[in-house]
PDB file of C-alpha atoms in Angstrom:
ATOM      1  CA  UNK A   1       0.000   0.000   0.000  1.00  0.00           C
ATOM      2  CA  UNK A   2       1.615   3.210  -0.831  1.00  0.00           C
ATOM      3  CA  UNK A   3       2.224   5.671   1.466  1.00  0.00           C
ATOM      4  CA  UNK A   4       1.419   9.940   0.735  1.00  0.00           C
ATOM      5  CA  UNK A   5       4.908  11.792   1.655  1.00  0.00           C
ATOM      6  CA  UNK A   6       3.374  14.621   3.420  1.00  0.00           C
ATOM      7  CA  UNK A   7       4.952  13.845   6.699  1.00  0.00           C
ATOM      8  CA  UNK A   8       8.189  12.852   5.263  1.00  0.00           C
ATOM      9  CA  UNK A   9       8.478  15.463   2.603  1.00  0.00           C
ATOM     10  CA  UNK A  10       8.030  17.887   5.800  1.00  0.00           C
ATOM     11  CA  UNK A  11       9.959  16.498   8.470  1.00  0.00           C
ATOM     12  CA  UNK A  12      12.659  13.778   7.025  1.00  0.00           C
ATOM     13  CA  UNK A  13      12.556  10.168   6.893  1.00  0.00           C
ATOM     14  CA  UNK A  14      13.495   9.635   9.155  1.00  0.00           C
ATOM     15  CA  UNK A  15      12.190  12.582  11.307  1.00  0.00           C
ATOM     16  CA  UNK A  16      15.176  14.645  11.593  1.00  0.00           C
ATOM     17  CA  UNK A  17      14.039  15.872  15.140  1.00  0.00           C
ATOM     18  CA  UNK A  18      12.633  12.902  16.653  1.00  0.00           C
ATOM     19  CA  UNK A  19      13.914   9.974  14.479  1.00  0.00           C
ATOM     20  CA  UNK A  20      10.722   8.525  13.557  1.00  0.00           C
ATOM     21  CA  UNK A  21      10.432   6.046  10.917  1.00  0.00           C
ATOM     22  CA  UNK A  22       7.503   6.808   8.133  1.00  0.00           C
ATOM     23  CA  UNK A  23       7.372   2.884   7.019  1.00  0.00           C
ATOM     24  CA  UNK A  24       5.832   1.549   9.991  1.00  0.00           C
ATOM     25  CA  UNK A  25       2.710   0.207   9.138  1.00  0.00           C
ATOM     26  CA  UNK A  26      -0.515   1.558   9.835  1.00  0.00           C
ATOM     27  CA  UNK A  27      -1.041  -1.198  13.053  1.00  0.00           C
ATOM     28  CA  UNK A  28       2.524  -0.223  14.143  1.00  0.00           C
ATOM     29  CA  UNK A  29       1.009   3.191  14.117  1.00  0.00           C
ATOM     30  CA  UNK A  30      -2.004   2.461  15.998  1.00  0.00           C
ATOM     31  CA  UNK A  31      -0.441   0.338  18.588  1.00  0.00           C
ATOM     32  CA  UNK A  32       2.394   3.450  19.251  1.00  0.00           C
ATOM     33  CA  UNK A  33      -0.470   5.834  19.532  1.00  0.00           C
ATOM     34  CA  UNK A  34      -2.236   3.537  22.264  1.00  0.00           C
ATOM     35  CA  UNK A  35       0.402   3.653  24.332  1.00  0.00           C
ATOM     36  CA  UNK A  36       1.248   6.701  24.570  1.00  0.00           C
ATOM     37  CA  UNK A  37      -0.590   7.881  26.927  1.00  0.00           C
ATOM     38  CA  UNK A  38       1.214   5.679  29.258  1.00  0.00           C
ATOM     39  CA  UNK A  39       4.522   6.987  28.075  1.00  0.00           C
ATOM     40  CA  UNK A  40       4.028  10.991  28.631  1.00  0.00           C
ATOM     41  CA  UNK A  41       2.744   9.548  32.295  1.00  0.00           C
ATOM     42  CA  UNK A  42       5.280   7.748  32.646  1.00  0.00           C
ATOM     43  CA  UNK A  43       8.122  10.555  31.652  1.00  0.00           C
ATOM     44  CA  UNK A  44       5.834  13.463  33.315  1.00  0.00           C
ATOM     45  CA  UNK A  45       5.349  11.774  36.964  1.00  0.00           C
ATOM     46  CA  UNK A  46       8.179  13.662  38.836  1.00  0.00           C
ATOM     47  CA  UNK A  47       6.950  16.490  37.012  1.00  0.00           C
ATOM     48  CA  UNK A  48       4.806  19.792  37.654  1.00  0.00           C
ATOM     49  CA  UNK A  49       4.455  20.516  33.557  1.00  0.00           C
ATOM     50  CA  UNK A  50       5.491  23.889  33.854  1.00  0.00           C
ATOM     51  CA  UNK A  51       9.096  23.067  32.989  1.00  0.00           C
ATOM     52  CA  UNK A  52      10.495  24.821  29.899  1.00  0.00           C
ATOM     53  CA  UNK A  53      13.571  24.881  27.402  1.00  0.00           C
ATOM     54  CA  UNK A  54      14.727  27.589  26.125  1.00  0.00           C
ATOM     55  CA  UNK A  55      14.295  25.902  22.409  1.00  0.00           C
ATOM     56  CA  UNK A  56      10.451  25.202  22.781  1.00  0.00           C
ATOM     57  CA  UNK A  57       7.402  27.084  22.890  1.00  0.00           C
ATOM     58  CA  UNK A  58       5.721  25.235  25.101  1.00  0.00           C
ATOM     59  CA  UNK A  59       5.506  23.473  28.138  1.00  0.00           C
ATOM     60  CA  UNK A  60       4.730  19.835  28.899  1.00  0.00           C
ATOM     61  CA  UNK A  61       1.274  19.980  29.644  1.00  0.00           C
ATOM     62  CA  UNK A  62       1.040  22.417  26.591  1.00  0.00           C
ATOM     63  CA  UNK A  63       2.317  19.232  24.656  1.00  0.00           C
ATOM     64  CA  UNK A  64       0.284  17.061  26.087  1.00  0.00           C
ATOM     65  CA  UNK A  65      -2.992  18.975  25.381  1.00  0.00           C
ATOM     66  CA  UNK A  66      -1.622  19.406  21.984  1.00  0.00           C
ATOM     67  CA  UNK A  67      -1.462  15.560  21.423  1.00  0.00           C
ATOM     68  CA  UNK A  68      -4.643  15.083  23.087  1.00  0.00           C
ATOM     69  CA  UNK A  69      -6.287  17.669  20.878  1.00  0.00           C
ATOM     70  CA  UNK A  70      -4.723  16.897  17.689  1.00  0.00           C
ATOM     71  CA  UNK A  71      -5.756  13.101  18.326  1.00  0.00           C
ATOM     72  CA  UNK A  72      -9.402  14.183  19.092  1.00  0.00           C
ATOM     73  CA  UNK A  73      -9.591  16.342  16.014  1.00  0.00           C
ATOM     74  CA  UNK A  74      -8.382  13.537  13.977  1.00  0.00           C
ATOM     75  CA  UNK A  75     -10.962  11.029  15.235  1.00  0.00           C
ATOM     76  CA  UNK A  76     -13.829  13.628  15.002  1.00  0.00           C
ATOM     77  CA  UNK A  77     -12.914  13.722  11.335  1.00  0.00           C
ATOM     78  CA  UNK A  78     -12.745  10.247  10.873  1.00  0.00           C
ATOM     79  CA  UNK A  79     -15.840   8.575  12.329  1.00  0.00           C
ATOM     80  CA  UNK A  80     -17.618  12.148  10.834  1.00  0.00           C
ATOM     81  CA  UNK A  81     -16.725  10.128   7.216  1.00  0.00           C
ATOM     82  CA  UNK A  82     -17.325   7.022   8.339  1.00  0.00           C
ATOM     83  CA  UNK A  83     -20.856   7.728  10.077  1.00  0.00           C
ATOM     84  CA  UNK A  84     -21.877  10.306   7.262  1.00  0.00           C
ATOM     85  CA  UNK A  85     -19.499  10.423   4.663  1.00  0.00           C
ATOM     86  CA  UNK A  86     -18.160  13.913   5.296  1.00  0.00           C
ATOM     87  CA  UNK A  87     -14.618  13.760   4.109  1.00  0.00           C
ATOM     88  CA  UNK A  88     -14.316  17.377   3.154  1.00  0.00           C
ATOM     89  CA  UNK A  89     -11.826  18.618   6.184  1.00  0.00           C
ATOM     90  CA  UNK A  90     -10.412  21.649   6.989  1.00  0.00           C
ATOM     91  CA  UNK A  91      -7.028  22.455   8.226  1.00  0.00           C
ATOM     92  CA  UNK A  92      -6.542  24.074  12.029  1.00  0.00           C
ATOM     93  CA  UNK A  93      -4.046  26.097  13.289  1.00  0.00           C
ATOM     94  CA  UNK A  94      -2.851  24.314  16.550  1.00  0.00           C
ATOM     95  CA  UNK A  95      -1.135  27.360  17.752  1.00  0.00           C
ATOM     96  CA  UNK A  96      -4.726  29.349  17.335  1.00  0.00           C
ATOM     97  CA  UNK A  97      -6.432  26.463  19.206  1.00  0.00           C
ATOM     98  CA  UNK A  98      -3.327  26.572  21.877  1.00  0.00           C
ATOM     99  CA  UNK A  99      -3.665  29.690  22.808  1.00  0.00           C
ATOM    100  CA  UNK A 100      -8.200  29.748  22.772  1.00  0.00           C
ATOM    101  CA  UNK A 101      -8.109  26.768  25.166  1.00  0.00           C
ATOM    102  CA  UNK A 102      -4.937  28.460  27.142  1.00  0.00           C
ATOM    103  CA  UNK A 103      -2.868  25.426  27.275  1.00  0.00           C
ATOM    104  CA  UNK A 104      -0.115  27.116  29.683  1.00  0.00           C
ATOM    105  CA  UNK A 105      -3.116  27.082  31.941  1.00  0.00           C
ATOM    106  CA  UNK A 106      -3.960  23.039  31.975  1.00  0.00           C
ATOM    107  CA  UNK A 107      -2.916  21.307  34.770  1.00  0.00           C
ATOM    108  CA  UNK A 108      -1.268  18.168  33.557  1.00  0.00           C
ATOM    109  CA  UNK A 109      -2.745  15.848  35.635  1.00  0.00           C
ATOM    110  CA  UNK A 110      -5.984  17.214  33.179  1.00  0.00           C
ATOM    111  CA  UNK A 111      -3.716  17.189  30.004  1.00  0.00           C
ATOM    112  CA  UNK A 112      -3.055  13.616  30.906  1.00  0.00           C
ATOM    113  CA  UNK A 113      -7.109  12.704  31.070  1.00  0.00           C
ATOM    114  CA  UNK A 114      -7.599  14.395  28.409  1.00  0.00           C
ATOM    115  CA  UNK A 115      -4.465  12.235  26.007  1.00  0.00           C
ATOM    116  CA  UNK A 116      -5.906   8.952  27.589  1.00  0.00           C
ATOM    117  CA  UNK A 117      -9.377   9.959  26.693  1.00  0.00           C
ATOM    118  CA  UNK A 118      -8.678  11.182  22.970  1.00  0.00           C
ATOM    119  CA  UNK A 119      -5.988   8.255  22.480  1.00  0.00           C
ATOM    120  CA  UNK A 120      -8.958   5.696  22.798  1.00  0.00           C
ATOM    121  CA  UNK A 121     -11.307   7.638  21.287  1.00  0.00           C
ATOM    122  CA  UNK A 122      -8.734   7.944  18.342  1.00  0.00           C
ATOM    123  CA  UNK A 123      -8.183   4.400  17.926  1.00  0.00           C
ATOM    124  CA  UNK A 124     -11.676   3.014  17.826  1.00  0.00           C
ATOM    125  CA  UNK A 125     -12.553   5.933  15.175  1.00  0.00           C
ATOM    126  CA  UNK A 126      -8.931   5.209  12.961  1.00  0.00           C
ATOM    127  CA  UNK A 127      -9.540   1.709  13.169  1.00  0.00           C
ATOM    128  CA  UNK A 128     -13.199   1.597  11.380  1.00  0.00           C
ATOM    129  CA  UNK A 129     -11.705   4.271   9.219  1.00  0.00           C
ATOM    130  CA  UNK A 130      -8.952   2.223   7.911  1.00  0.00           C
ATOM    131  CA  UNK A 131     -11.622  -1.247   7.814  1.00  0.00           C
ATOM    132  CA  UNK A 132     -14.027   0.649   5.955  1.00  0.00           C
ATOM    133  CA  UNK A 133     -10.967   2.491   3.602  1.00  0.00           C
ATOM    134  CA  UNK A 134     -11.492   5.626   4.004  1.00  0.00           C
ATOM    135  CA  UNK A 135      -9.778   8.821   3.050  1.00  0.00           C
ATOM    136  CA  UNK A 136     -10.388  12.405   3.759  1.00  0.00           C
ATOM    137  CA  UNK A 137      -9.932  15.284   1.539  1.00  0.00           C
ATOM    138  CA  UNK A 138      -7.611  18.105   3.462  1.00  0.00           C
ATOM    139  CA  UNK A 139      -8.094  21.294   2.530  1.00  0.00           C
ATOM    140  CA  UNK A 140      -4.282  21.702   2.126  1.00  0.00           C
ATOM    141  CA  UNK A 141      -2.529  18.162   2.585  1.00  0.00           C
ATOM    142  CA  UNK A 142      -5.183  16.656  -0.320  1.00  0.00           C
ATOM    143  CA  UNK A 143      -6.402  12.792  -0.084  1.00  0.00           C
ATOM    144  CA  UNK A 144      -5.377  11.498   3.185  1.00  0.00           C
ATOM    145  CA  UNK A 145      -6.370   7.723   3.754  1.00  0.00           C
ATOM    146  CA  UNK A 146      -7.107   6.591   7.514  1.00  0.00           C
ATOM    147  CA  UNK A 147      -3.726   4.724   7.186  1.00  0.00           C
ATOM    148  CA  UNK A 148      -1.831   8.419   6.463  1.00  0.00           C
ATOM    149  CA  UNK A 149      -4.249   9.986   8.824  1.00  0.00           C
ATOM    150  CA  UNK A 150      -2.541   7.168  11.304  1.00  0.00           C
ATOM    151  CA  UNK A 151       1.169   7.428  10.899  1.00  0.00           C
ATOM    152  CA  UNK A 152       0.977  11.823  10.819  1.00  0.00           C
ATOM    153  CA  UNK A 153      -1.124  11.685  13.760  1.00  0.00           C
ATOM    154  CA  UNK A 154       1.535   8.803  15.309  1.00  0.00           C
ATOM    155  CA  UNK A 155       4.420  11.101  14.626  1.00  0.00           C
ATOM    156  CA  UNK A 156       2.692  14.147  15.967  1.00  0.00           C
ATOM    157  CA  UNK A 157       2.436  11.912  19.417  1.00  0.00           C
ATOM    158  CA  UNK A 158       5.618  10.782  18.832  1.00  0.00           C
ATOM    159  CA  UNK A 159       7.590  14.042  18.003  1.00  0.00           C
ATOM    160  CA  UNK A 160       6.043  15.628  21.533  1.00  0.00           C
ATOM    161  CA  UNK A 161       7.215  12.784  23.315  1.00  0.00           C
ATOM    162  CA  UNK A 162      10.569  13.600  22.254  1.00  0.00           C
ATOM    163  CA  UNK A 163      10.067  17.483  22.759  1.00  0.00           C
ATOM    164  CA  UNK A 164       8.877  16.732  26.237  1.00  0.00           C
ATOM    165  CA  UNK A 165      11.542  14.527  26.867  1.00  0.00           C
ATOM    166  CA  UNK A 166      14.144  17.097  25.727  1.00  0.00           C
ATOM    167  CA  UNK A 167      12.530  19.760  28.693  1.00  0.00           C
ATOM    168  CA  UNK A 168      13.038  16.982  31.211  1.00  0.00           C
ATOM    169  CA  UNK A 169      16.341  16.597  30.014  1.00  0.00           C
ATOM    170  CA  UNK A 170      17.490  20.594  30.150  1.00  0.00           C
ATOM    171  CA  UNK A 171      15.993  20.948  33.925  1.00  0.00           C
ATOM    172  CA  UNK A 172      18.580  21.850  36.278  1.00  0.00           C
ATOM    173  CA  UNK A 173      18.607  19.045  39.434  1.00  0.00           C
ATOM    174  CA  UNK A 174      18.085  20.620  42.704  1.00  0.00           C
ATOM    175  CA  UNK A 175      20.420  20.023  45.076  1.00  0.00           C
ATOM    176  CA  UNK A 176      19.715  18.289  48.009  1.00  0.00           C
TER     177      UNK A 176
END
């Protein structure tokens, strides 16, 4: 099954940031999305998500709302097609809906919720998507099949991982 380039085109393959790998397969995809909830808790629970790096224009619970966002957006779209067959989709500016919904402002515990809750709610809705074939029409990406729709939206959850990781990493220990 052929794969659209959009990600790759964008971002390298692999990822030059993050080092993710385009081919996986749509089920790789899926299954990395699943779990990530589990890894941003497991990263995040020594910290406040408030942390910064100099690099990065947001926090960790602003990444973490970001993922859990971007993943409910996603699945919105997709059972939307599959229940009624709108695939006509717009595109969103996530740094628009960052700053509406005040991300800085989330506590993460909430941010956390809110990824576990959009993760599953993601993969039920990509999963009948991908059964039932189906494939959006972005307003600026073009065709997107459920199995694009799944490894973008893995990498987005993928490439946050790795930006909160690299706050974690910058934080100054305090001494004891």
């Amino acid at each position: 099954m052929p794969m659209e380039k959009w990600g790759a085109n964008l971002y390298g393959d692999p990822c030059r940031a993050c080092g993710f790998d385009w081919g996986l397969t749509p089920d790789q995809a899926v299954t990395l999305v699943r779990t990530v909830p589990a890894q941003f808790e497991e990263r995040l629970q020594n910290a406040t998500g408030r942390e910064r790096h100099a690099e990065l224009d947001w926090t960790p619970s602003a990444y973490v709302s970001h993922v859990a966002d971007n993943l409910r957006t996603w699945a919105e779209r997709l059972k939307g097609a599959c229940a009624n067959g709108v695939t006509e989709i717009p595109s969103y500016d996530p740094d628009l809906l960052a700053a509406a919904r005040r991300y800085e402002d989330i506590a993460l515990a909430a941010a956390l919720w809110s990824l576990t809750w959009s993760s599953r709610a993601w993969t039920e809705a990509v999963e009948e998507a991908m059964a039932t074939d189906i494939v959006l029409q972005h307003a600026t990406r073009g065709p997107q099949k459920a199995t694009d729709v799944a490894r973008n939206n893995a990498h987005d959850a993928h490439h946050h991982l790795h930006d909160v990781d690299r706050i974690l990493n910058a934080q100054t220990p305090t001494p004891k």
